[in-house]
Amino acid sequence: MSDSSAPSSLDAVCGTFLALSVVTVGLRFYTRSVQKLPLRIDDWAMLPCVFLYLGASIVVFLGVNDKVFGYTTSDFTKIQIAAMAKRSAQMQIAWDILSTCALACIKISAVFFYRRIFCVSGNKTGFSIVTLATATIVFFWLVTFLFLTGFQCGSHFSALWNGSYLQYCTISFPFLYGLVISDLLLDVWILALPVPQIRKLHTTSQRKFAIMGVFLLAFVGLGASIARMAIYVQVLTAGPEALLKYDEEVTLTKGLYFSMLEGGMSLVAVNLPSLSFLMSKKALGFSLHSIRGVFSPYSSASSKRPSASNNASHITSKDVKDSFSTSSRSNLARHTNREMYERFEMHDQGVFDMENWV
């Protein structure tokens, strides 16, 4: 992204991923409808994500239109820069709040998607506790950095644009430094969460790696996050005084570009695992439903009986329905029973192919 193409690049990345995010979130809800599965936290969290990303994009569009974002300081006189300082600072704060909230919602959605797949019995397993703890950490991470965004200059809010920045905004640099690094660390941690659970699957190594690949799709924005962190660290390690010697607008533009790229890619990609139902099962070689089937109490019990496993191809949906009406109903949680029964109904209707279960 060259300095001359920066305005169009900002508009392009925001417009492109805003459109893609609306489409993928819409398809996510459509997929749940086709699957006849209830909407849960991982689904509902996508709605504020879209609106927050929309808000952040609008701020960028307005900033580019007003020549606050996407331009270099050499494009303006000192008088023009001073006149735009207040509006620029206010837009940056608004954008910081919206983009940070969007990233937090994406993380929350990913964590609760893991819970949808792996926490099927309602019991407090180790993985269930870890995911709840992770969601709590993300929540407090959001609250902390929202507070720091608003009070990075203490009660001297106008210090961001009235020339007293160095005097009052003493935590701005540690705050930004902590934000980009903690964001990356949280992404890596959430990305690694399902790996131990996938390793427990009773299937081939090739299929395990394929399943991991689907979950890895949720964080393809990790590269943009690393790029953003590199830009911030490079400038922040030089200190506030050094920043005044550089072109602050260029640094701001690069930060905005990679932040919107990270948010947009993550927002789109976090929906892709849920859309695997709509993709070609032959191409994927598995279904996410099969993962949940392996971790369900019914599948665990079945895996312990070699004879049942050997004759799996002869089991019909009617046989399984009958089993649900007897002993298994007392063993499975009500919501798990219902969802699995719905899958057998979908199998009868030709909507869901049970033969693709692991």
CSV table of C-alpha atoms in Angstrom, one decimal:
chain,number,residue,atom,x,y,z
A,1,MET,CA,0.0,0.0,0.0
A,2,SER,CA,1.7,3.2,-1.2
A,3,ASP,CA,1.1,6.6,0.3
A,4,SER,CA,-0.7,7.8,-2.9
A,5,SER,CA,-3.1,4.8,-2.9
A,6,ALA,CA,-3.7,4.7,0.8
A,7,PRO,CA,-7.2,6.4,0.7
A,8,SER,CA,-8.5,4.0,-1.9
A,9,SER,CA,-6.9,1.0,-0.2
A,10,LEU,CA,-8.6,1.9,3.1
A,11,ASP,CA,-12.0,2.2,1.4
A,12,ALA,CA,-11.4,-1.0,-0.5
A,13,VAL,CA,-10.5,-3.2,2.5
A,14,CYS,CA,-13.4,-1.8,4.5
A,15,GLY,CA,-16.0,-2.1,1.7
A,16,THR,CA,-14.9,-5.6,0.6
A,17,PHE,CA,-14.8,-7.2,4.0
A,18,LEU,CA,-18.0,-5.5,5.1
A,19,ALA,CA,-19.8,-7.0,2.2
A,20,LEU,CA,-18.3,-10.4,2.8
A,21,SER,CA,-19.0,-10.4,6.5
A,22,VAL,CA,-22.7,-9.6,5.8
A,23,VAL,CA,-22.9,-12.5,3.4
A,24,THR,CA,-21.1,-15.0,5.6
A,25,VAL,CA,-23.1,-14.1,8.7
A,26,GLY,CA,-26.3,-14.4,6.7
A,27,LEU,CA,-25.3,-17.8,5.4
A,28,ARG,CA,-24.4,-18.9,9.0
A,29,PHE,CA,-28.0,-18.2,10.1
A,30,TYR,CA,-29.3,-19.8,7.0
A,31,THR,CA,-27.2,-22.9,7.7
A,32,ARG,CA,-28.6,-23.2,11.2
A,33,SER,CA,-32.1,-23.0,9.8
A,34,VAL,CA,-31.4,-25.8,7.3
A,35,GLN,CA,-29.8,-27.9,10.0
A,36,LYS,CA,-32.8,-27.2,12.3
A,37,LEU,CA,-30.4,-26.4,15.1
A,38,PRO,CA,-31.0,-23.8,17.7
A,39,LEU,CA,-29.1,-20.5,17.6
A,40,ARG,CA,-26.6,-20.1,20.4
A,41,ILE,CA,-24.1,-17.6,21.7
A,42,ASP,CA,-21.6,-18.2,19.0
A,43,ASP,CA,-24.3,-17.3,16.4
A,44,TRP,CA,-25.8,-14.3,18.1
A,45,ALA,CA,-22.3,-12.8,18.8
A,46,MET,CA,-22.0,-12.4,15.0
A,47,LEU,CA,-24.7,-9.8,14.9
A,48,PRO,CA,-22.9,-7.2,17.0
A,49,CYS,CA,-19.7,-8.1,15.2
A,50,VAL,CA,-21.2,-7.1,11.9
A,51,PHE,CA,-22.7,-3.8,13.3
A,52,LEU,CA,-19.4,-3.0,15.1
A,53,TYR,CA,-17.4,-3.6,11.9
A,54,LEU,CA,-19.9,-1.5,10.0
A,55,GLY,CA,-19.5,1.3,12.5
A,56,ALA,CA,-15.7,1.1,12.3
A,57,SER,CA,-15.9,1.1,8.5
A,58,ILE,CA,-18.1,4.2,8.5
A,59,VAL,CA,-15.6,6.0,10.7
A,60,VAL,CA,-12.9,5.1,8.2
A,61,PHE,CA,-15.0,6.2,5.2
A,62,LEU,CA,-15.8,9.5,6.9
A,63,GLY,CA,-12.1,10.0,7.8
A,64,VAL,CA,-10.9,9.3,4.3
A,65,ASN,CA,-13.6,11.6,2.9
A,66,ASP,CA,-12.5,14.4,5.3
A,67,LYS,CA,-8.9,13.7,4.6
A,68,VAL,CA,-8.3,12.8,8.2
A,69,PHE,CA,-7.2,9.2,7.4
A,70,GLY,CA,-5.1,8.0,4.4
A,71,TYR,CA,-3.0,11.0,3.8
A,72,THR,CA,0.5,12.2,4.8
A,73,THR,CA,1.3,15.3,6.8
A,74,SER,CA,3.0,16.8,3.7
A,75,ASP,CA,-0.3,17.0,2.0
A,76,PHE,CA,-1.4,19.8,4.4
A,77,THR,CA,-0.2,23.0,5.9
A,78,LYS,CA,0.5,23.3,9.6
A,79,ILE,CA,-2.7,25.4,10.0
A,80,GLN,CA,-4.8,22.7,8.3
A,81,ILE,CA,-3.2,20.0,10.4
A,82,ALA,CA,-4.0,21.9,13.6
A,83,ALA,CA,-7.6,22.5,12.4
A,84,MET,CA,-8.1,18.7,11.8
A,85,ALA,CA,-6.4,17.6,15.0
A,86,LYS,CA,-9.6,17.5,17.2
A,87,ARG,CA,-11.7,15.7,14.6
A,88,SER,CA,-8.9,13.2,13.9
A,89,ALA,CA,-8.5,12.4,17.6
A,90,GLN,CA,-12.2,12.0,18.1
A,91,MET,CA,-12.5,9.7,15.1
A,92,GLN,CA,-9.5,7.6,16.3
A,93,ILE,CA,-11.1,7.1,19.7
A,94,ALA,CA,-14.5,6.1,18.1
A,95,TRP,CA,-12.7,3.7,15.8
A,96,ASP,CA,-10.6,2.2,18.6
A,97,ILE,CA,-13.8,1.5,20.6
A,98,LEU,CA,-15.7,0.0,17.7
A,99,SER,CA,-12.8,-2.1,16.4
A,100,THR,CA,-11.8,-3.4,19.8
A,101,CYS,CA,-15.4,-4.4,20.6
A,102,ALA,CA,-15.6,-6.2,17.2
A,103,LEU,CA,-12.5,-8.2,17.9
A,104,ALA,CA,-13.7,-9.2,21.3
A,105,CYS,CA,-17.1,-10.4,19.8
A,106,ILE,CA,-15.2,-12.5,17.2
A,107,LYS,CA,-13.1,-14.1,20.0
A,108,ILE,CA,-16.2,-14.8,22.1
A,109,SER,CA,-18.0,-16.4,19.1
A,110,ALA,CA,-15.0,-18.6,18.4
A,111,VAL,CA,-14.8,-19.8,22.0
A,112,PHE,CA,-18.5,-20.6,22.2
A,113,PHE,CA,-18.4,-22.4,18.8
A,114,TYR,CA,-15.8,-24.7,20.4
A,115,ARG,CA,-18.3,-25.3,23.2
A,116,ARG,CA,-21.1,-26.0,20.8
A,117,ILE,CA,-19.0,-28.8,19.2
A,118,PHE,CA,-17.1,-30.3,22.1
A,119,CYS,CA,-19.2,-29.6,25.2
A,120,VAL,CA,-22.2,-31.7,24.4
A,121,SER,CA,-23.2,-33.4,27.7
A,122,GLY,CA,-23.6,-30.4,29.9
A,123,ASN,CA,-21.0,-31.8,32.3
A,124,LYS,CA,-18.2,-29.5,33.6
A,125,THR,CA,-15.3,-31.0,31.9
A,126,GLY,CA,-11.8,-29.6,31.9
A,127,PHE,CA,-12.4,-28.2,28.4
A,128,SER,CA,-15.7,-26.6,29.4
A,129,ILE,CA,-14.0,-24.8,32.4
A,130,VAL,CA,-11.1,-23.6,30.2
A,131,THR,CA,-13.4,-22.2,27.5
A,132,LEU,CA,-15.5,-20.4,30.1
A,133,ALA,CA,-12.4,-19.0,31.7
A,134,THR,CA,-11.2,-17.9,28.3
A,135,ALA,CA,-14.5,-16.1,27.5
A,136,THR,CA,-14.2,-14.3,30.9
A,137,ILE,CA,-10.7,-13.2,30.1
A,138,VAL,CA,-11.8,-11.8,26.8
A,139,PHE,CA,-14.6,-9.9,28.5
A,140,PHE,CA,-12.2,-8.3,31.0
A,141,TRP,CA,-9.7,-7.7,28.2
A,142,LEU,CA,-12.4,-5.7,26.4
A,143,VAL,CA,-13.4,-3.7,29.5
A,144,THR,CA,-9.8,-2.9,30.4
A,145,PHE,CA,-8.9,-1.6,27.0
A,146,LEU,CA,-12.1,0.3,26.5
A,147,PHE,CA,-11.4,2.1,29.8
A,148,LEU,CA,-7.8,2.8,28.7
A,149,THR,CA,-9.0,4.1,25.4
A,150,GLY,CA,-11.2,6.7,27.0
A,151,PHE,CA,-8.8,7.6,29.8
A,152,GLN,CA,-5.4,7.3,28.2
A,153,CYS,CA,-4.8,11.0,29.0
A,154,GLY,CA,-6.5,10.8,32.4
A,155,SER,CA,-9.2,13.5,32.7
A,156,HIS,CA,-7.5,15.7,30.2
A,157,PHE,CA,-9.4,14.5,27.2
A,158,SER,CA,-8.5,17.5,25.0
A,159,ALA,CA,-4.8,16.7,25.4
A,160,LEU,CA,-5.0,14.4,22.4
A,161,TRP,CA,-5.4,17.4,20.1
A,162,ASN,CA,-4.5,20.6,22.0
A,163,GLY,CA,-0.7,20.2,22.0
A,164,SER,CA,-0.4,18.9,25.6
A,165,TYR,CA,-0.2,15.2,24.5
A,166,LEU,CA,3.3,14.5,25.9
A,167,GLN,CA,2.4,16.1,29.2
A,168,TYR,CA,-0.8,14.3,30.0
A,169,CYS,CA,-1.1,11.2,27.8
A,170,THR,CA,1.6,9.2,29.6
A,171,ILE,CA,-0.1,5.8,29.3
A,172,SER,CA,-1.0,6.0,25.6
A,173,PHE,CA,2.1,4.1,24.4
A,174,PRO,CA,2.0,1.4,27.0
A,175,PHE,CA,-1.8,1.1,26.3
A,176,LEU,CA,-1.3,0.6,22.6
A,177,TYR,CA,1.6,-1.7,23.1
A,178,GLY,CA,-0.4,-3.9,25.4
A,179,LEU,CA,-3.4,-3.8,23.1
A,180,VAL,CA,-1.7,-5.2,20.0
A,181,ILE,CA,0.4,-7.8,21.9
A,182,SER,CA,-2.5,-9.1,24.1
A,183,ASP,CA,-4.7,-9.3,21.0
A,184,LEU,CA,-2.2,-11.5,19.2
A,185,LEU,CA,-1.6,-13.7,22.3
A,186,LEU,CA,-5.4,-14.2,22.8
A,187,ASP,CA,-5.8,-15.1,19.1
A,188,VAL,CA,-3.0,-17.7,19.4
A,189,TRP,CA,-4.5,-19.1,22.6
A,190,ILE,CA,-8.0,-19.4,21.2
A,191,LEU,CA,-6.6,-20.9,18.1
A,192,ALA,CA,-4.9,-23.6,20.1
A,193,LEU,CA,-7.8,-24.4,22.3
A,194,PRO,CA,-9.5,-27.2,20.2
A,195,VAL,CA,-6.2,-29.0,19.4
A,196,PRO,CA,-6.2,-31.3,22.4
A,197,GLN,CA,-9.9,-32.2,21.8
A,198,ILE,CA,-9.3,-33.0,18.1
A,199,ARG,CA,-6.3,-35.2,19.1
A,200,LYS,CA,-8.7,-37.3,21.1
A,201,LEU,CA,-10.8,-38.2,18.1
A,202,HIS,CA,-10.9,-41.9,17.1
A,203,THR,CA,-10.0,-41.3,13.5
A,204,THR,CA,-7.0,-41.2,11.2
A,205,SER,CA,-4.2,-38.6,11.5
A,206,GLN,CA,-5.1,-37.3,8.1
A,207,ARG,CA,-8.6,-36.6,9.1
A,208,LYS,CA,-7.5,-35.0,12.3
A,209,PHE,CA,-5.3,-32.6,10.4
A,210,ALA,CA,-8.3,-31.9,8.0
A,211,ILE,CA,-10.5,-31.1,11.0
A,212,MET,CA,-7.8,-28.8,12.5
A,213,GLY,CA,-7.6,-27.0,9.1
A,214,VAL,CA,-11.3,-26.1,9.3
A,215,PHE,CA,-10.8,-24.6,12.8
A,216,LEU,CA,-7.7,-22.8,11.7
A,217,LEU,CA,-9.9,-21.0,9.1
A,218,ALA,CA,-11.4,-19.0,12.0
A,219,PHE,CA,-8.2,-17.1,12.4
A,220,VAL,CA,-6.7,-16.4,9.0
A,221,GLY,CA,-6.6,-12.8,10.2
A,222,LEU,CA,-3.7,-13.7,12.4
A,223,GLY,CA,-1.2,-12.6,9.8
A,224,ALA,CA,-2.7,-9.1,9.7
A,225,SER,CA,-2.6,-9.0,13.5
A,226,ILE,CA,1.1,-9.8,13.4
A,227,ALA,CA,1.7,-7.1,10.8
A,228,ARG,CA,-0.2,-4.5,12.8
A,229,MET,CA,1.7,-5.5,16.0
A,230,ALA,CA,5.0,-5.1,14.1
A,231,ILE,CA,4.0,-1.5,13.0
A,232,TYR,CA,3.0,-0.5,16.4
A,233,VAL,CA,6.0,-2.0,18.2
A,234,GLN,CA,8.4,-0.4,15.7
A,235,VAL,CA,7.0,3.1,16.5
A,236,LEU,CA,6.1,2.6,20.1
A,237,THR,CA,9.6,1.4,21.1
A,238,ALA,CA,11.0,4.7,19.7
A,239,GLY,CA,8.9,6.6,22.3
A,240,PRO,CA,6.5,9.5,22.1
A,241,GLU,CA,9.2,12.1,21.2
A,242,ALA,CA,10.4,10.0,18.3
A,243,LEU,CA,6.8,9.7,17.0
A,244,LEU,CA,6.7,13.4,16.6
A,245,LYS,CA,9.6,13.2,14.2
A,246,TYR,CA,7.9,10.7,11.9
A,247,ASP,CA,4.8,11.1,9.7
A,248,GLU,CA,2.1,10.3,12.2
A,249,GLU,CA,-0.6,10.1,9.5
A,250,VAL,CA,1.3,7.4,7.6
A,251,THR,CA,1.7,5.3,10.8
A,252,LEU,CA,-2.0,5.9,11.6
A,253,THR,CA,-3.0,4.8,8.1
A,254,LYS,CA,-1.0,1.6,8.2
A,255,GLY,CA,-2.4,0.8,11.6
A,256,LEU,CA,-6.0,1.3,10.4
A,257,TYR,CA,-5.4,-0.7,7.2
A,258,PHE,CA,-4.0,-3.8,9.0
A,259,SER,CA,-6.6,-3.5,11.8
A,260,MET,CA,-9.5,-3.4,9.4
A,261,LEU,CA,-7.9,-6.3,7.4
A,262,GLU,CA,-7.5,-8.3,10.6
A,263,GLY,CA,-11.0,-7.7,11.8
A,264,GLY,CA,-12.6,-8.3,8.4
A,265,MET,CA,-10.7,-11.5,7.6
A,266,SER,CA,-11.4,-12.8,11.1
A,267,LEU,CA,-15.1,-11.9,10.9
A,268,VAL,CA,-15.5,-13.7,7.6
A,269,ALA,CA,-13.3,-16.7,8.5
A,270,VAL,CA,-14.9,-17.4,11.9
A,271,ASN,CA,-18.1,-18.2,10.1
A,272,LEU,CA,-16.5,-20.7,7.6
A,273,PRO,CA,-16.5,-23.7,9.9
A,274,SER,CA,-20.2,-23.3,10.5
A,275,LEU,CA,-20.8,-23.1,6.7
A,276,SER,CA,-19.1,-26.5,6.1
A,277,PHE,CA,-22.5,-28.0,6.0
A,278,LEU,CA,-23.2,-26.1,2.8
A,279,MET,CA,-19.9,-27.2,1.2
A,280,SER,CA,-19.3,-30.3,-0.7
A,281,LYS,CA,-18.9,-33.2,1.7
A,282,LYS,CA,-16.8,-35.1,-0.8
A,283,ALA,CA,-14.4,-32.3,-1.0
A,284,LEU,CA,-14.1,-31.9,2.8
A,285,GLY,CA,-14.2,-35.6,3.6
A,286,PHE,CA,-16.0,-35.0,6.9
A,287,SER,CA,-18.6,-32.9,8.6
A,288,LEU,CA,-18.4,-30.9,11.7
A,289,HIS,CA,-21.4,-32.8,12.9
A,290,SER,CA,-19.2,-35.9,13.0
A,291,ILE,CA,-16.9,-34.2,15.4
A,292,ARG,CA,-19.7,-33.6,17.8
A,293,GLY,CA,-20.9,-37.1,17.2
A,294,VAL,CA,-17.6,-38.5,18.4
A,295,PHE,CA,-17.7,-36.5,21.6
A,296,SER,CA,-21.3,-37.3,22.4
A,297,PRO,CA,-22.1,-39.9,25.1
A,298,TYR,CA,-23.8,-42.1,22.5
A,299,SER,CA,-20.7,-42.2,20.3
A,300,SER,CA,-18.5,-42.8,23.2
A,301,ALA,CA,-20.6,-45.8,24.2
A,302,SER,CA,-20.6,-47.1,20.7
A,303,SER,CA,-16.9,-46.9,20.3
A,304,LYS,CA,-16.5,-49.2,23.3
A,305,ARG,CA,-18.4,-52.0,21.5
A,306,PRO,CA,-16.3,-53.5,18.6
A,307,SER,CA,-19.2,-55.5,17.3
A,308,ALA,CA,-21.4,-52.4,17.0
A,309,SER,CA,-18.5,-50.5,15.3
A,310,ASN,CA,-18.0,-53.3,12.8
A,311,ASN,CA,-21.7,-53.3,11.9
A,312,ALA,CA,-22.0,-49.5,11.8
A,313,SER,CA,-23.0,-49.5,8.2
A,314,HIS,CA,-26.1,-51.6,9.0
A,315,ILE,CA,-27.4,-49.2,11.6
A,316,THR,CA,-30.4,-47.3,10.4
A,317,SER,CA,-31.8,-44.0,11.7
A,318,LYS,CA,-34.8,-45.9,13.0
A,319,ASP,CA,-32.6,-48.1,15.2
A,320,VAL,CA,-31.0,-45.1,16.7
A,321,LYS,CA,-34.4,-43.4,17.2
A,322,ASP,CA,-35.5,-46.5,19.1
A,323,SER,CA,-32.5,-46.4,21.3
A,324,PHE,CA,-33.2,-42.7,22.1
A,325,SER,CA,-36.6,-43.7,23.4
A,326,THR,CA,-35.2,-46.1,26.0
A,327,SER,CA,-32.0,-46.1,28.1
A,328,SER,CA,-30.1,-43.4,26.2
A,329,ARG,CA,-32.8,-40.8,27.0
A,330,SER,CA,-32.0,-41.1,30.7
A,331,ASN,CA,-28.3,-40.7,30.1
A,332,LEU,CA,-28.1,-37.8,27.7
A,333,ALA,CA,-28.8,-34.2,28.5
A,334,ARG,CA,-32.1,-33.0,27.1
A,335,HIS,CA,-30.6,-30.5,24.6
A,336,THR,CA,-28.1,-33.0,23.3
A,337,ASN,CA,-30.9,-35.6,22.8
A,338,ARG,CA,-33.0,-33.2,20.9
A,339,GLU,CA,-30.2,-32.0,18.5
A,340,MET,CA,-29.0,-35.5,17.7
A,341,TYR,CA,-32.6,-36.7,17.2
A,342,GLU,CA,-33.1,-33.8,14.8
A,343,ARG,CA,-30.1,-35.0,12.8
A,344,PHE,CA,-31.6,-38.4,12.4
A,345,GLU,CA,-34.8,-36.7,11.2
A,346,MET,CA,-32.7,-34.7,8.8
A,347,HIS,CA,-31.1,-37.9,7.6
A,348,ASP,CA,-34.5,-39.4,6.8
A,349,GLN,CA,-35.4,-36.3,4.9
A,350,GLY,CA,-32.1,-36.4,2.9
A,351,VAL,CA,-30.8,-33.2,4.4
A,352,PHE,CA,-28.0,-34.7,6.5
A,353,ASP,CA,-25.9,-37.7,5.5
A,354,MET,CA,-25.1,-39.9,8.5
A,355,GLU,CA,-22.5,-41.8,6.4
A,356,ASN,CA,-20.2,-38.9,6.7
A,357,TRP,CA,-20.0,-39.2,10.4
A,358,VAL,CA,-16.5,-40.0,11.8
